[in-house]
PDB file of C-alpha atoms in Angstrom:
ATOM      1  CA  UNK M   1      -7.062  -2.806  -6.367  1.00 79.00           C
ATOM      2  CA  UNK M   2      -5.985  -4.815  -3.342  1.00 89.00           C
ATOM      3  CA  UNK M   3      -6.960  -3.706   0.147  1.00 90.00           C
ATOM      4  CA  UNK M   4      -6.640  -5.117   3.641  1.00 92.00           C
ATOM      5  CA  UNK M   5      -9.222  -7.795   4.316  1.00 93.00           C
ATOM      6  CA  UNK M   6     -10.693  -6.041   7.338  1.00 91.00           C
ATOM      7  CA  UNK M   7     -11.268  -2.923   5.233  1.00 90.00           C
ATOM      8  CA  UNK M   8     -12.953  -4.948   2.485  1.00 90.00           C
ATOM      9  CA  UNK M   9     -15.237  -6.639   5.009  1.00 90.00           C
ATOM     10  CA  UNK M  10     -16.139  -3.324   6.609  1.00 85.00           C
ATOM     11  CA  UNK M  11     -16.832  -1.651   3.244  1.00 80.00           C
ATOM     12  CA  UNK M  12     -19.077  -4.568   2.303  1.00 81.00           C
ATOM     13  CA  UNK M  13     -21.221  -3.706   5.316  1.00 76.00           C
ATOM     14  CA  UNK M  14     -20.677  -6.994   7.133  1.00 83.00           C
ATOM     15  CA  UNK M  15     -19.046  -5.580  10.261  1.00 84.00           C
ATOM     16  CA  UNK M  16     -16.882  -2.787  11.601  1.00 84.00           C
ATOM     17  CA  UNK M  17     -13.120  -2.984  11.002  1.00 86.00           C
ATOM     18  CA  UNK M  18     -12.495  -4.092  14.572  1.00 90.00           C
ATOM     19  CA  UNK M  19     -15.150  -6.790  14.311  1.00 92.00           C
ATOM     20  CA  UNK M  20     -13.708  -7.831  10.944  1.00 92.00           C
ATOM     21  CA  UNK M  21     -10.274  -8.268  12.517  1.00 94.00           C
ATOM     22  CA  UNK M  22     -11.799 -10.564  15.135  1.00 94.00           C
ATOM     23  CA  UNK M  23     -13.493 -12.563  12.365  1.00 94.00           C
ATOM     24  CA  UNK M  24     -10.173 -12.973  10.558  1.00 95.00           C
ATOM     25  CA  UNK M  25      -8.205 -14.110  13.597  1.00 94.00           C
ATOM     26  CA  UNK M  26     -11.025 -16.516  14.480  1.00 95.00           C
ATOM     27  CA  UNK M  27     -10.624 -18.246  11.102  1.00 95.00           C
ATOM     28  CA  UNK M  28     -14.034 -17.221   9.784  1.00 95.00           C
ATOM     29  CA  UNK M  29     -12.683 -15.604   6.603  1.00 95.00           C
ATOM     30  CA  UNK M  30     -11.522 -17.348   3.431  1.00 95.00           C
ATOM     31  CA  UNK M  31      -9.820 -15.974   0.338  1.00 95.00           C
ATOM     32  CA  UNK M  32     -10.127 -18.215  -2.712  1.00 95.00           C
ATOM     33  CA  UNK M  33     -11.300 -21.066  -0.441  1.00 94.00           C
ATOM     34  CA  UNK M  34      -8.281 -20.785   1.867  1.00 94.00           C
ATOM     35  CA  UNK M  35      -8.682 -19.708   5.495  1.00 96.00           C
ATOM     36  CA  UNK M  36      -6.830 -16.472   6.266  1.00 93.00           C
ATOM     37  CA  UNK M  37      -6.006 -15.584   9.877  1.00 94.00           C
ATOM     38  CA  UNK M  38      -3.199 -13.065   9.408  1.00 93.00           C
ATOM     39  CA  UNK M  39      -4.226  -9.440   9.900  1.00 92.00           C
ATOM     40  CA  UNK M  40      -2.973  -7.200   7.126  1.00 89.00           C
ATOM     41  CA  UNK M  41      -3.560  -9.762   4.388  1.00 94.00           C
ATOM     42  CA  UNK M  42      -4.611  -8.005   1.198  1.00 94.00           C
ATOM     43  CA  UNK M  43      -7.071  -9.089  -1.464  1.00 93.00           C
ATOM     44  CA  UNK M  44      -9.338  -7.691  -4.170  1.00 91.00           C
ATOM     45  CA  UNK M  45     -13.101  -7.967  -3.931  1.00 88.00           C
ATOM     46  CA  UNK M  46     -13.395  -7.912  -7.724  1.00 83.00           C
ATOM     47  CA  UNK M  47     -10.669 -10.482  -8.434  1.00 89.00           C
ATOM     48  CA  UNK M  48     -10.749 -12.787  -5.401  1.00 92.00           C
ATOM     49  CA  UNK M  49     -13.453 -14.950  -3.872  1.00 94.00           C
ATOM     50  CA  UNK M  50     -13.810 -13.699  -0.297  1.00 94.00           C
ATOM     51  CA  UNK M  51     -16.187 -15.399   2.113  1.00 94.00           C
ATOM     52  CA  UNK M  52     -17.166 -14.765   5.735  1.00 94.00           C
ATOM     53  CA  UNK M  53     -18.771 -17.733   7.492  1.00 94.00           C
ATOM     54  CA  UNK M  54     -19.261 -19.272   4.056  1.00 93.00           C
ATOM     55  CA  UNK M  55     -21.075 -16.271   2.605  1.00 91.00           C
ATOM     56  CA  UNK M  56     -19.403 -14.578  -0.347  1.00 91.00           C
ATOM     57  CA  UNK M  57     -18.854 -10.849  -0.071  1.00 89.00           C
ATOM     58  CA  UNK M  58     -20.414  -8.557  -2.628  1.00 81.00           C
ATOM     59  CA  UNK M  59     -19.827  -4.867  -3.109  1.00 76.00           C
ATOM     60  CA  UNK M  60     -22.445  -2.972  -1.119  1.00 75.00           C
ATOM     61  CA  UNK M  61     -24.152  -0.072  -2.850  1.00 83.00           C
ATOM     62  CA  UNK M  62     -23.273   3.307  -1.415  1.00 88.00           C
ATOM     63  CA  UNK M  63     -25.958   4.928   0.712  1.00 93.00           C
ATOM     64  CA  UNK M  64     -26.077   8.569   1.819  1.00 96.00           C
ATOM     65  CA  UNK M  65     -28.640   9.792   4.354  1.00 96.00           C
ATOM     66  CA  UNK M  66     -28.933  13.413   5.459  1.00 97.00           C
ATOM     67  CA  UNK M  67     -30.541  13.231   8.881  1.00 96.00           C
ATOM     68  CA  UNK M  68     -32.059  16.156  10.750  1.00 97.00           C
ATOM     69  CA  UNK M  69     -31.075  14.798  14.151  1.00 97.00           C
ATOM     70  CA  UNK M  70     -33.443  15.762  16.981  1.00 97.00           C
ATOM     71  CA  UNK M  71     -32.400  16.491  20.546  1.00 96.00           C
ATOM     72  CA  UNK M  72     -32.095  13.687  23.091  1.00 96.00           C
ATOM     73  CA  UNK M  73     -30.691  11.213  20.581  1.00 96.00           C
ATOM     74  CA  UNK M  74     -27.189   9.705  20.776  1.00 95.00           C
ATOM     75  CA  UNK M  75     -24.900   9.809  17.728  1.00 95.00           C
ATOM     76  CA  UNK M  76     -23.880   6.164  18.012  1.00 90.00           C
ATOM     77  CA  UNK M  77     -25.117   2.851  16.641  1.00 89.00           C
ATOM     78  CA  UNK M  78     -25.637   1.416  20.142  1.00 89.00           C
ATOM     79  CA  UNK M  79     -25.903   2.978  23.593  1.00 90.00           C
ATOM     80  CA  UNK M  80     -25.136   1.024  26.783  1.00 92.00           C
ATOM     81  CA  UNK M  81     -27.377   3.408  28.740  1.00 93.00           C
ATOM     82  CA  UNK M  82     -30.377   2.524  26.594  1.00 92.00           C
ATOM     83  CA  UNK M  83     -30.866   5.986  25.128  1.00 95.00           C
ATOM     84  CA  UNK M  84     -32.316   6.440  21.653  1.00 95.00           C
ATOM     85  CA  UNK M  85     -29.668   6.307  18.913  1.00 96.00           C
ATOM     86  CA  UNK M  86     -29.482   7.734  15.408  1.00 96.00           C
ATOM     87  CA  UNK M  87     -29.413   4.184  14.029  1.00 94.00           C
ATOM     88  CA  UNK M  88     -32.979   3.711  15.292  1.00 95.00           C
ATOM     89  CA  UNK M  89     -34.065   6.687  13.168  1.00 96.00           C
ATOM     90  CA  UNK M  90     -32.868   4.955   9.989  1.00 94.00           C
ATOM     91  CA  UNK M  91     -33.701   1.365  10.919  1.00 92.00           C
ATOM     92  CA  UNK M  92     -35.470   0.841   7.579  1.00 93.00           C
ATOM     93  CA  UNK M  93     -32.151   1.146   5.705  1.00 91.00           C
ATOM     94  CA  UNK M  94     -30.856  -2.389   5.098  1.00 85.00           C
ATOM     95  CA  UNK M  95     -27.251  -1.356   4.451  1.00 84.00           C
ATOM     96  CA  UNK M  96     -24.930  -0.926   7.424  1.00 83.00           C
ATOM     97  CA  UNK M  97     -24.584   2.867   7.648  1.00 90.00           C
ATOM     98  CA  UNK M  98     -22.815   4.890  10.309  1.00 92.00           C
ATOM     99  CA  UNK M  99     -22.755   8.545  11.403  1.00 95.00           C
ATOM    100  CA  UNK M 100     -20.000  10.784  10.062  1.00 94.00           C
ATOM    101  CA  UNK M 101     -18.716  12.816  12.978  1.00 90.00           C
ATOM    102  CA  UNK M 102     -20.838  13.482  16.035  1.00 90.00           C
ATOM    103  CA  UNK M 103     -23.541  15.724  17.409  1.00 94.00           C
ATOM    104  CA  UNK M 104     -24.012  15.954  21.171  1.00 93.00           C
ATOM    105  CA  UNK M 105     -27.031  14.374  22.841  1.00 95.00           C
ATOM    106  CA  UNK M 106     -28.715  17.774  23.259  1.00 95.00           C
ATOM    107  CA  UNK M 107     -27.633  19.165  19.871  1.00 97.00           C
ATOM    108  CA  UNK M 108     -29.859  18.948  16.810  1.00 97.00           C
ATOM    109  CA  UNK M 109     -29.380  19.393  13.095  1.00 98.00           C
ATOM    110  CA  UNK M 110     -27.545  18.019  10.096  1.00 98.00           C
ATOM    111  CA  UNK M 111     -25.896  14.626  10.416  1.00 97.00           C
ATOM    112  CA  UNK M 112     -24.594  12.560   7.495  1.00 97.00           C
ATOM    113  CA  UNK M 113     -25.004   8.792   7.711  1.00 96.00           C
ATOM    114  CA  UNK M 114     -23.385   6.592   5.074  1.00 94.00           C
ATOM    115  CA  UNK M 115     -21.440   3.423   4.343  1.00 88.00           C
ATOM    116  CA  UNK M 116     -18.914   5.351   2.239  1.00 87.00           C
ATOM    117  CA  UNK M 117     -15.792   5.080   4.380  1.00 82.00           C
ATOM    118  CA  UNK M 118     -13.626   7.099   2.000  1.00 84.00           C
ATOM    119  CA  UNK M 119     -16.001  10.060   2.085  1.00 91.00           C
ATOM    120  CA  UNK M 120     -16.320   9.787   5.872  1.00 90.00           C
ATOM    121  CA  UNK M 121     -12.553   9.834   6.282  1.00 88.00           C
ATOM    122  CA  UNK M 122     -12.204  12.854   3.991  1.00 92.00           C
ATOM    123  CA  UNK M 123     -14.884  14.857   5.832  1.00 94.00           C
ATOM    124  CA  UNK M 124     -13.575  14.109   9.321  1.00 92.00           C
ATOM    125  CA  UNK M 125      -9.812  14.319   8.743  1.00 91.00           C
ATOM    126  CA  UNK M 126      -8.596  17.407  10.668  1.00 90.00           C
ATOM    127  CA  UNK M 127      -6.058  18.197   7.967  1.00 92.00           C
ATOM    128  CA  UNK M 128      -8.861  19.006   5.521  1.00 94.00           C
ATOM    129  CA  UNK M 129     -10.381  21.658   7.822  1.00 95.00           C
ATOM    130  CA  UNK M 130     -13.949  20.931   6.702  1.00 96.00           C
ATOM    131  CA  UNK M 131     -16.272  23.710   7.872  1.00 96.00           C
ATOM    132  CA  UNK M 132     -19.381  23.156  10.012  1.00 97.00           C
ATOM    133  CA  UNK M 133     -21.975  25.878  10.588  1.00 98.00           C
ATOM    134  CA  UNK M 134     -24.133  26.162  13.710  1.00 98.00           C
ATOM    135  CA  UNK M 135     -26.989  28.345  14.884  1.00 98.00           C
ATOM    136  CA  UNK M 136     -26.422  29.053  18.564  1.00 98.00           C
ATOM    137  CA  UNK M 137     -29.105  30.504  20.811  1.00 97.00           C
ATOM    138  CA  UNK M 138     -27.579  31.904  23.987  1.00 97.00           C
ATOM    139  CA  UNK M 139     -28.786  33.601  27.133  1.00 95.00           C
ATOM    140  CA  UNK M 140     -27.887  37.270  27.041  1.00 95.00           C
ATOM    141  CA  UNK M 141     -26.509  39.646  24.417  1.00 94.00           C
ATOM    142  CA  UNK M 142     -22.769  39.353  23.765  1.00 94.00           C
ATOM    143  CA  UNK M 143     -20.653  42.360  22.884  1.00 94.00           C
ATOM    144  CA  UNK M 144     -18.501  42.422  19.767  1.00 95.00           C
ATOM    145  CA  UNK M 145     -15.469  42.298  22.060  1.00 96.00           C
ATOM    146  CA  UNK M 146     -16.696  39.005  23.493  1.00 96.00           C
ATOM    147  CA  UNK M 147     -17.396  37.588  20.048  1.00 97.00           C
ATOM    148  CA  UNK M 148     -13.940  38.686  18.922  1.00 97.00           C
ATOM    149  CA  UNK M 149     -12.486  36.286  21.489  1.00 96.00           C
ATOM    150  CA  UNK M 150     -14.199  33.430  19.637  1.00 97.00           C
ATOM    151  CA  UNK M 151     -13.048  34.818  16.294  1.00 97.00           C
ATOM    152  CA  UNK M 152      -9.431  34.840  17.435  1.00 96.00           C
ATOM    153  CA  UNK M 153      -9.523  31.571  19.377  1.00 95.00           C
ATOM    154  CA  UNK M 154     -10.550  30.893  22.946  1.00 94.00           C
ATOM    155  CA  UNK M 155      -8.521  28.988  25.535  1.00 93.00           C
ATOM    156  CA  UNK M 156     -10.173  25.761  26.732  1.00 93.00           C
ATOM    157  CA  UNK M 157      -8.809  23.104  29.063  1.00 92.00           C
ATOM    158  CA  UNK M 158      -7.748  20.991  26.070  1.00 91.00           C
ATOM    159  CA  UNK M 159      -6.126  23.820  24.120  1.00 92.00           C
ATOM    160  CA  UNK M 160      -6.904  26.999  22.218  1.00 94.00           C
ATOM    161  CA  UNK M 161      -9.610  26.739  19.565  1.00 95.00           C
ATOM    162  CA  UNK M 162      -8.876  27.683  15.978  1.00 95.00           C
ATOM    163  CA  UNK M 163     -10.288  31.046  14.839  1.00 96.00           C
ATOM    164  CA  UNK M 164     -14.036  30.833  14.192  1.00 97.00           C
ATOM    165  CA  UNK M 165     -16.351  32.780  11.911  1.00 97.00           C
ATOM    166  CA  UNK M 166     -18.927  34.423  14.197  1.00 97.00           C
ATOM    167  CA  UNK M 167     -21.955  36.559  13.270  1.00 97.00           C
ATOM    168  CA  UNK M 168     -24.585  37.961  15.630  1.00 97.00           C
ATOM    169  CA  UNK M 169     -27.842  37.327  13.740  1.00 97.00           C
ATOM    170  CA  UNK M 170     -30.682  38.239  16.086  1.00 95.00           C
ATOM    171  CA  UNK M 171     -31.308  39.785  19.499  1.00 94.00           C
ATOM    172  CA  UNK M 172     -34.477  39.272  21.532  1.00 91.00           C
ATOM    173  CA  UNK M 173     -34.127  41.713  24.409  1.00 86.00           C
ATOM    174  CA  UNK M 174     -37.554  40.815  25.797  1.00 85.00           C
ATOM    175  CA  UNK M 175     -36.509  37.187  26.310  1.00 85.00           C
ATOM    176  CA  UNK M 176     -32.840  38.098  26.781  1.00 90.00           C
ATOM    177  CA  UNK M 177     -31.768  35.713  24.019  1.00 93.00           C
ATOM    178  CA  UNK M 178     -29.369  36.084  21.120  1.00 96.00           C
ATOM    179  CA  UNK M 179     -28.862  33.946  18.031  1.00 97.00           C
ATOM    180  CA  UNK M 180     -25.308  33.645  16.759  1.00 98.00           C
ATOM    181  CA  UNK M 181     -24.031  31.877  13.645  1.00 98.00           C
ATOM    182  CA  UNK M 182     -20.712  30.106  14.233  1.00 98.00           C
ATOM    183  CA  UNK M 183     -18.528  28.367  11.657  1.00 98.00           C
ATOM    184  CA  UNK M 184     -15.738  26.074  12.875  1.00 97.00           C
ATOM    185  CA  UNK M 185     -13.702  23.217  11.408  1.00 95.00           C
ATOM    186  CA  UNK M 186     -12.439  21.594  14.593  1.00 91.00           C
ATOM    187  CA  UNK M 187     -14.301  18.817  16.390  1.00 86.00           C
ATOM    188  CA  UNK M 188     -13.460  19.145  20.077  1.00 89.00           C
ATOM    189  CA  UNK M 189     -15.904  17.595  22.531  1.00 89.00           C
ATOM    190  CA  UNK M 190     -18.839  19.981  23.216  1.00 92.00           C
ATOM    191  CA  UNK M 191     -16.740  22.665  21.520  1.00 95.00           C
ATOM    192  CA  UNK M 192     -19.411  25.271  20.744  1.00 96.00           C
ATOM    193  CA  UNK M 193     -20.967  25.081  24.217  1.00 96.00           C
ATOM    194  CA  UNK M 194     -17.580  25.341  25.897  1.00 96.00           C
ATOM    195  CA  UNK M 195     -16.530  28.248  23.693  1.00 97.00           C
ATOM    196  CA  UNK M 196     -19.531  30.292  24.822  1.00 97.00           C
ATOM    197  CA  UNK M 197     -19.148  29.204  28.441  1.00 96.00           C
ATOM    198  CA  UNK M 198     -15.562  30.485  28.255  1.00 96.00           C
ATOM    199  CA  UNK M 199     -16.813  34.001  27.443  1.00 96.00           C
ATOM    200  CA  UNK M 200     -19.616  33.851  30.019  1.00 96.00           C
ATOM    201  CA  UNK M 201     -22.706  32.765  28.062  1.00 96.00           C
ATOM    202  CA  UNK M 202     -24.979  29.738  28.430  1.00 96.00           C
ATOM    203  CA  UNK M 203     -26.066  27.961  25.252  1.00 97.00           C
ATOM    204  CA  UNK M 204     -29.824  27.401  25.284  1.00 96.00           C
ATOM    205  CA  UNK M 205     -30.123  25.713  21.895  1.00 97.00           C
ATOM    206  CA  UNK M 206     -27.598  24.430  19.383  1.00 98.00           C
ATOM    207  CA  UNK M 207     -28.335  23.378  15.811  1.00 98.00           C
ATOM    208  CA  UNK M 208     -25.977  22.415  12.996  1.00 98.00           C
ATOM    209  CA  UNK M 209     -27.256  23.732   9.663  1.00 98.00           C
ATOM    210  CA  UNK M 210     -24.323  23.051   7.327  1.00 97.00           C
ATOM    211  CA  UNK M 211     -21.514  20.503   7.034  1.00 96.00           C
ATOM    212  CA  UNK M 212     -19.034  20.960   4.192  1.00 95.00           C
ATOM    213  CA  UNK M 213     -21.150  21.157   0.994  1.00 94.00           C
ATOM    214  CA  UNK M 214     -24.244  19.717   2.719  1.00 96.00           C
ATOM    215  CA  UNK M 215     -27.044  22.025   3.822  1.00 95.00           C
ATOM    216  CA  UNK M 216     -29.875  21.260   6.229  1.00 92.00           C
TER     217      UNK M 216
END
């Protein structure tokens, strides 16, 4: 099957698609010993000889890592601010893997890292409405009326959230904490924290325990 060169290069783990495009336009890529500089050119890794800087591309084996991301780690491959990244936690993996979706700096829990671009696209495409489950520890004890707001959809500055599945799991009245299980499929920035802020509750701890068919 023929695919765009930049996609083939990215799937082979050589570079990101954007970096691959720069390699192509710079004349660093050859197909069957001919330099290709036109973006959108298609080829087949199994039928054509594709080289980058003289090195022939080979199909990279698929790698799937389920990472229990700790707090204070950035869900990126590099961070200009010098903070610890998830890529540093899997630095012993030789294949070029990337995080699927994001977890906030202060959020912990399940994060998939892989070089399977097709799976990543399927899991993150909003049209597929892939569910993600979080354990949310908040300050205070919310009423069912408050939780119903989350179940129906809460208005944020960037729009109304889709209805969420919400279950009050535990109440610690001595510490004035509650633990709530929340299931959503959207991926708005800091969505869970902002949802609870919208109904008047501060999130003290946030942990993702399930993503699609994957369980922490």
